[in-house]
Coordinates of C-alpha atoms in Angstrom, one line a residue:
M1 CA -7.8 -22.7 -5.2
V2 CA -7.7 -19.9 -2.9
L3 CA -9.6 -17.1 -3.5
C4 CA -6.6 -15.3 -1.2
Q5 CA -5.8 -17.9 -3.5
G6 CA -4.7 -15.3 0.0
G7 CA -4.5 -14.9 2.7
E8 CA -6.4 -10.5 4.4
G9 CA -7.1 -9.4 7.2
D10 CA -7.0 -9.4 11.3
A11 CA -7.9 -12.7 13.3
A12 CA -11.0 -12.7 15.7
P13 CA -9.4 -12.5 19.0
A14 CA -10.0 -15.7 20.8
A15 CA -11.9 -16.0 24.0
G16 CA -8.7 -15.8 26.2
G17 CA -7.7 -12.3 24.5
Q18 CA -5.3 -14.0 22.3
E19 CA -5.0 -13.5 18.7
P20 CA -5.1 -17.0 16.8
E21 CA -2.4 -17.0 14.1
V22 CA -2.8 -16.2 10.5
P23 CA -3.6 -20.1 9.0
P24 CA -1.8 -22.0 6.5
G25 CA -2.5 -22.1 3.0
C26 CA -4.5 -18.6 3.2
E27 CA -3.2 -17.6 0.0
D28 CA -3.9 -14.3 -1.6
G29 CA -5.3 -15.2 -5.0
P30 CA -7.4 -18.3 -4.4
G31 CA -8.3 -17.9 -1.6
A32 CA -7.8 -14.6 0.0
V33 CA -8.6 -16.3 3.2
Q34 CA -9.3 -14.0 5.8
P35 CA -9.9 -15.1 9.9
C36 CA -12.8 -12.8 10.9
L37 CA -15.1 -9.9 9.9
C38 CA -15.5 -8.6 13.2
P39 CA -14.9 -4.3 12.9
A40 CA -11.8 -2.7 14.0
P41 CA -11.7 -0.3 17.0
G42 CA -13.4 3.2 16.4
V43 CA -15.4 1.6 13.7
E44 CA -18.0 -0.2 15.1
A45 CA -21.9 0.4 14.3
A46 CA -23.6 3.1 16.6
G47 CA -25.6 1.3 19.6
A48 CA -23.0 -1.6 19.8
E49 CA -23.1 -2.5 23.4
E50 CA -20.5 -3.9 25.9
R51 CA -18.0 -6.4 24.4
R52 CA -18.4 -9.8 25.9
A53 CA -16.4 -12.9 25.2
C54 CA -18.4 -15.6 23.4
G55 CA -17.8 -18.8 22.1
C56 CA -19.5 -19.1 19.0
C57 CA -18.2 -15.7 17.5
S58 CA -14.7 -15.7 19.4
G59 CA -15.3 -12.4 21.0
M60 CA -17.1 -10.6 19.2
S61 CA -19.4 -8.1 20.4
W62 CA -23.0 -7.6 20.3
P63 CA -24.5 -6.8 17.5
F64 CA -21.7 -8.7 15.5
C65 CA -22.2 -11.8 17.9
C66 CA -24.9 -13.9 17.2
E67 CA -26.3 -13.3 20.5
A68 CA -27.9 -9.9 22.1
P69 CA -26.5 -9.8 26.0
G70 CA -28.9 -11.5 28.4
T71 CA -29.9 -14.4 26.2
K72 CA -29.1 -17.7 26.8
K73 CA -25.7 -19.0 25.0
K74 CA -27.0 -21.8 22.5
A75 CA -24.6 -24.7 22.5
G76 CA -22.4 -24.6 19.7
C77 CA -22.2 -27.5 17.0
P78 CA -18.8 -29.4 17.6
G79 CA -17.1 -29.9 14.4
L80 CA -19.1 -26.9 12.7
G81 CA -16.0 -25.2 11.9
L82 CA -14.2 -28.1 10.6
F83 CA -16.9 -28.9 8.4
Y84 CA -17.0 -25.4 7.2
T85 CA -13.0 -25.5 6.2
V86 CA -13.6 -28.8 4.8
L87 CA -16.3 -26.8 2.4
S88 CA -14.4 -24.1 1.8
A89 CA -11.7 -26.3 1.0
F90 CA -13.8 -28.2 -1.5
L91 CA -15.1 -24.9 -3.3
F92 CA -11.7 -23.5 -3.8
S93 CA -10.9 -26.8 -5.5
V94 CA -13.8 -26.9 -7.6
A95 CA -12.8 -23.2 -8.9
S96 CA -9.3 -24.4 -9.6
L97 CA -10.4 -27.1 -11.5
F98 CA -12.9 -24.8 -13.7
L99 CA -9.8 -22.8 -14.0
K100 CA -8.1 -25.8 -15.9
K101 CA -11.3 -26.6 -18.0
I102 CA -11.1 -22.9 -19.7
E103 CA -9.6 -22.7 -22.7
D104 CA -8.1 -19.5 -24.4
V105 CA -8.4 -17.1 -21.2
H106 CA -5.2 -15.5 -20.0
S107 CA -4.5 -16.4 -16.0
V108 CA -4.6 -12.0 -15.9
E109 CA -8.3 -12.4 -17.3
V110 CA -9.1 -14.3 -15.1
S111 CA -7.7 -12.5 -12.3
A112 CA -9.5 -9.3 -13.3
F113 CA -12.9 -11.6 -13.1
R114 CA -12.1 -12.0 -9.8
C115 CA -11.0 -8.7 -8.4
V116 CA -14.7 -7.5 -9.7
F117 CA -16.5 -10.3 -7.5
Q118 CA -14.0 -8.9 -4.6
I119 CA -15.2 -5.4 -5.3
A120 CA -19.1 -6.0 -5.6
F121 CA -18.6 -8.3 -1.9
V122 CA -16.5 -5.5 0.0
L123 CA -18.2 -1.9 -1.3
P124 CA -21.5 -2.6 0.7
G125 CA -19.5 -3.8 3.6
L126 CA -16.9 -0.2 3.3
I127 CA -20.1 1.9 3.0
Y128 CA -22.2 -0.2 6.0
Y129 CA -18.9 0.0 8.6
K130 CA -17.7 3.8 7.5
T131 CA -14.4 3.0 7.3
G132 CA -13.3 4.9 4.1
F133 CA -11.6 3.9 0.9
L134 CA -8.4 5.0 2.1
G135 CA -7.4 4.0 5.9
P136 CA -5.1 5.8 8.3
K137 CA -2.9 7.8 6.6
D138 CA 0.1 6.2 8.3
K139 CA -0.9 2.3 7.0
R140 CA -2.0 3.5 3.4
I141 CA 1.8 2.4 2.2
F142 CA 1.1 -1.2 4.1
L143 CA -2.1 -1.3 2.3
F144 CA -0.9 -0.7 -0.8
F145 CA 2.0 -3.4 -0.8
R146 CA -0.4 -5.7 0.7
G147 CA -2.7 -5.2 -2.3
F148 CA 0.4 -5.1 -4.6
L149 CA 1.4 -8.4 -3.3
G150 CA -2.0 -10.1 -3.3
S151 CA -2.5 -9.6 -6.9
I152 CA 0.9 -10.6 -7.9
A153 CA 0.0 -14.2 -5.9
M154 CA -3.6 -14.5 -7.3
V155 CA -2.0 -14.1 -11.1
L156 CA 1.0 -16.2 -10.5
L157 CA -1.3 -18.8 -8.8
Y158 CA -3.7 -18.5 -11.6
Y159 CA -0.8 -19.2 -14.4
A160 CA 0.4 -21.9 -12.4
Y161 CA -2.9 -24.1 -12.4
Q162 CA -3.2 -23.2 -16.0
V163 CA 0.3 -24.7 -17.1
M164 CA 0.9 -27.7 -14.4
P165 CA -1.1 -30.4 -12.8
L166 CA -3.9 -29.1 -10.6
A167 CA -2.5 -31.1 -7.8
D168 CA 1.3 -30.3 -8.3
A169 CA 0.4 -26.6 -8.1
T170 CA -1.9 -26.7 -5.3
V171 CA 0.7 -28.5 -3.3
I172 CA 3.1 -26.1 -4.0
T173 CA 1.0 -22.9 -2.5
F174 CA 0.4 -24.8 0.9
T175 CA 4.3 -23.8 1.2
S176 CA 3.5 -20.5 2.2
P177 CA 3.3 -20.7 6.1
V178 CA 6.4 -21.6 6.0
F179 CA 7.7 -18.8 4.2
T180 CA 5.7 -16.7 6.3
S181 CA 7.2 -17.9 9.7
L182 CA 10.9 -17.2 7.7
L183 CA 10.0 -13.9 6.3
A184 CA 8.4 -13.0 10.3
W185 CA 11.4 -13.5 11.6
I186 CA 13.7 -11.5 8.9
F187 CA 11.2 -8.5 8.9
L188 CA 9.2 -9.0 12.3
K189 CA 12.0 -10.6 14.4
E190 CA 9.8 -13.4 15.5
K191 CA 10.9 -16.4 16.9
Y192 CA 12.8 -19.1 14.5
S193 CA 13.4 -22.0 15.9
L194 CA 15.2 -25.4 14.6
W195 CA 11.7 -26.7 14.2
D196 CA 10.9 -24.0 12.1
L197 CA 14.1 -24.7 9.9
L198 CA 13.3 -28.6 9.7
F199 CA 9.8 -27.3 8.1
T200 CA 11.1 -25.1 6.0
L201 CA 13.8 -28.0 4.2
F202 CA 11.1 -30.0 4.3
A203 CA 9.0 -27.9 2.4
V204 CA 11.9 -27.2 0.0
T205 CA 12.0 -31.1 -0.7
G206 CA 8.5 -31.1 -1.4
V207 CA 8.5 -28.6 -4.1
I208 CA 12.0 -30.4 -5.5
L209 CA 10.4 -33.6 -5.8
I210 CA 7.4 -32.2 -7.5
A211 CA 9.1 -29.9 -10.1
R212 CA 12.1 -32.6 -10.3
P213 CA 15.0 -30.4 -12.1
P214 CA 17.0 -32.6 -15.0
F215 CA 20.3 -31.8 -13.2
L216 CA 18.8 -33.9 -10.0
F217 CA 16.7 -36.3 -11.7
G218 CA 18.1 -36.7 -14.9
A219 CA 17.0 -36.1 -18.3
R220 CA 13.9 -38.7 -18.1
A221 CA 12.6 -36.4 -15.7
T222 CA 11.5 -34.0 -18.7
R223 CA 9.3 -36.8 -20.4
I224 CA 7.3 -37.8 -17.3
E225 CA 4.3 -35.0 -17.5
G226 CA 3.7 -33.5 -20.7
D227 CA 5.8 -30.3 -21.6
Y228 CA 8.5 -30.2 -19.0
S229 CA 9.2 -26.3 -20.1
D230 CA 5.5 -25.4 -18.9
H231 CA 5.9 -27.5 -15.8
M232 CA 9.0 -25.6 -14.7
K233 CA 7.1 -22.4 -15.3
G234 CA 4.3 -23.7 -13.4
T235 CA 6.4 -24.5 -10.6
I236 CA 8.5 -21.0 -10.3
A237 CA 5.3 -19.8 -10.7
A238 CA 3.6 -21.2 -7.9
V239 CA 6.7 -21.4 -5.9
A240 CA 6.7 -17.2 -6.6
S241 CA 2.9 -17.3 -5.5
A242 CA 3.5 -18.5 -2.3
L243 CA 6.1 -16.2 -1.7
S244 CA 4.2 -12.7 -2.3
A245 CA 1.0 -14.7 -0.3
A246 CA 3.6 -15.2 2.6
S247 CA 5.0 -11.6 2.5
T248 CA 1.1 -10.2 2.6
F249 CA 0.5 -12.2 5.7
V250 CA 3.7 -10.3 7.0
I251 CA 2.7 -7.2 6.3
I252 CA -1.2 -7.9 7.5
R253 CA 0.8 -8.7 11.1
K254 CA 2.4 -5.1 10.8
V255 CA -0.7 -3.5 10.3
G256 CA -2.4 -5.5 12.7
K257 CA -6.1 -4.2 14.3
S258 CA -5.8 -1.3 13.1
V259 CA -7.4 -1.5 9.9
H260 CA -10.7 -3.3 9.0
Y261 CA -11.0 -6.5 7.3
F262 CA -13.2 -5.1 4.5
L263 CA -10.6 -2.5 4.0
S264 CA -7.7 -4.9 3.5
I265 CA -9.8 -6.9 1.1
W266 CA -11.0 -3.4 -0.8
Y267 CA -7.3 -2.6 -1.6
Y268 CA -6.1 -6.2 -2.5
A269 CA -9.6 -6.1 -5.1
V270 CA -8.8 -2.5 -6.5
I271 CA -5.2 -2.8 -6.9
G272 CA -5.6 -6.0 -8.6
L273 CA -8.0 -5.1 -10.9
I274 CA -6.2 -1.6 -12.2
G275 CA -2.9 -3.9 -12.4
C276 CA -5.0 -6.6 -14.3
V277 CA -6.7 -4.3 -17.1
T278 CA -3.2 -2.6 -17.9
A279 CA -1.7 -5.8 -18.2
L280 CA -4.5 -7.5 -20.4
F281 CA -4.3 -4.0 -22.7
V282 CA -0.7 -4.1 -22.4
L283 CA -0.1 -7.7 -23.9
N284 CA -3.1 -7.3 -25.8
E285 CA -5.0 -10.5 -24.2
W286 CA -8.3 -8.9 -23.5
R287 CA -11.1 -11.0 -24.8
L288 CA -14.7 -12.7 -23.6
P289 CA -14.0 -16.5 -24.3
H290 CA -15.7 -17.7 -27.5
C291 CA -17.5 -20.3 -25.9
G292 CA -20.6 -19.8 -23.5
R293 CA -19.4 -22.6 -21.4
D294 CA -16.2 -20.8 -20.5
R295 CA -18.0 -17.9 -19.8
V296 CA -20.3 -19.5 -17.4
F297 CA -16.7 -21.3 -15.5
L298 CA -15.5 -17.4 -15.1
V299 CA -18.1 -16.6 -13.2
L300 CA -18.4 -20.1 -11.4
I301 CA -15.0 -19.1 -10.3
G302 CA -15.7 -16.2 -9.3
V303 CA -18.6 -16.9 -7.0
L304 CA -16.8 -20.6 -5.8
G305 CA -13.8 -18.7 -4.7
L306 CA -15.7 -16.2 -2.4
G307 CA -18.1 -19.0 -1.4
G308 CA -15.1 -20.5 -0.2
Q309 CA -13.4 -17.5 1.6
V310 CA -16.8 -16.9 3.4
F311 CA -16.9 -20.5 4.6
L312 CA -13.2 -20.2 5.6
T313 CA -14.1 -17.0 7.3
K314 CA -17.1 -18.5 9.2
A315 CA -14.5 -21.2 10.2
L316 CA -12.0 -19.1 11.8
Q317 CA -14.6 -17.3 13.8
I318 CA -16.2 -20.6 15.4
E319 CA -12.9 -22.8 15.6
K320 CA -9.6 -22.3 16.9
A321 CA -6.7 -21.5 13.7
G322 CA -4.7 -24.5 14.7
P323 CA -7.3 -27.0 13.8
V324 CA -8.3 -25.1 10.8
S325 CA -5.1 -24.7 9.5
I326 CA -4.5 -28.7 9.7
M327 CA -7.9 -29.4 8.1
R328 CA -7.2 -26.8 5.1
T329 CA -4.9 -29.5 3.8
M330 CA -7.9 -31.0 2.7
D331 CA -7.2 -28.9 -0.4
V332 CA -4.3 -31.0 -1.6
V333 CA -6.8 -34.2 -0.8
F334 CA -9.7 -32.5 -3.3
A335 CA -6.9 -31.4 -5.7
F336 CA -6.0 -35.0 -6.2
I337 CA -9.4 -36.5 -6.7
L338 CA -10.7 -33.7 -9.0
Q339 CA -7.5 -34.3 -10.8
A340 CA -7.9 -38.1 -11.2
L341 CA -11.9 -38.0 -11.6
F342 CA -12.0 -34.9 -14.4
L343 CA -8.7 -34.3 -16.0
N344 CA -7.7 -37.9 -16.2
R345 CA -4.6 -37.4 -14.6
L346 CA -3.3 -40.0 -11.9
P347 CA -0.8 -38.3 -9.6
T348 CA 2.9 -39.7 -9.8
W349 CA 5.0 -40.7 -6.9
W350 CA 7.1 -38.0 -6.9
T351 CA 4.1 -35.7 -6.8
V352 CA 2.6 -37.8 -3.9
G353 CA 6.1 -37.6 -2.1
G354 CA 6.3 -34.4 -2.6
A355 CA 3.1 -33.6 -1.4
L356 CA 3.6 -35.5 1.9
C357 CA 6.9 -33.5 2.7
V358 CA 4.7 -30.5 2.1
V359 CA 1.8 -31.4 4.0
A360 CA 3.9 -32.7 7.1
S361 CA 5.8 -28.9 6.9
S362 CA 2.7 -26.9 6.7
S363 CA 0.7 -28.8 9.4
G364 CA 3.8 -28.9 11.6
T365 CA 3.9 -25.3 11.5
A366 CA 0.6 -25.1 12.3
I367 CA 0.9 -27.0 15.4
R368 CA 3.5 -25.1 17.0
K369 CA 1.9 -21.8 16.1
W370 CA -1.3 -23.7 18.1
R371 CA 0.6 -24.6 20.7
H372 CA 2.1 -21.5 21.0
S373 CA -0.8 -19.6 21.4
V374 CA -2.6 -22.0 23.9
K375 CA 0.7 -21.7 25.9
K376 CA 0.3 -18.1 26.2
A377 CA -3.5 -17.7 26.7
K378 CA -2.6 -19.9 29.6
Q379 CA 0.0 -18.0 30.8
G380 CA -2.4 -14.9 30.8
E381 CA -4.9 -16.5 32.5
I382 CA -2.3 -17.0 35.3

């Protein structure tokens, strides 16, 4: 799970002055994933000194950097960023498992609890950095749609987790990087090559192998894994979640670094909470779980999702976005393992084939973005 699912924020500048790409799989929702906590221009704490490049902090200025000016830089721990990424993927996956274990709790209600945890985490940061609660006037419309689409992605993802196999839903969410490239080409006029088209086709093929529509696979597909109607509803919800998450990434790129990371999450959490509470009253679904175990699961979903987001943020502060994006595919591996161990459901060969297609597509997109950013960094040095 991704506590956004998400992707929400701006990447910290790399040591060469280049901005890393938004990583794949950063879904809003389970994981609204954000690269960095460095303040936007104009909102740095009073007394911040000169900005300097720091290998361990991706160019953040002191006192946000781990070391003050003039001190000897400590050698970074090799692979620490990738370890944080794997830990983040594990926490997101365990949170998704708890969501599958919860009984008789609507996905919208789970999303509302998640938003409460997000608000509790972000509010002190907004006060500390003095960013305000509305943001620049010319960016508010973008922030609103970022929050609206991000909350939709989270609700749809949680619904997909509840009605279809955990591994299937997780795999489909990893199509969001491919959709991001496509939407960025349409709305931001970014380059879209034949390789990007190939990766898109791979992602679509993976989704088809997981969904197995009867008009392609025959009527026998409806009896493969439980109720096929729920399976199709979950597939549609997961694809829509990936599209919504991709839309938020495009909006984040459009906004750029003019908006603080915390403010982006603030809109996401507040709009999500208002929307979820409204929907719960309209659907008459607002109720606390009767079982004490389910209440504990709700709290753990919020805590683990927040922890996963924090570790992913730390990973992107000390490691390049490309390797982190590729390592994020460990979400899929953990989903397969947890589903087999705790849900007693082995993935089918169709799901494995679909997972390979989607992971290849997501990793290919990440590698291309990574190589492109490295190439631009070298050209900048020249």
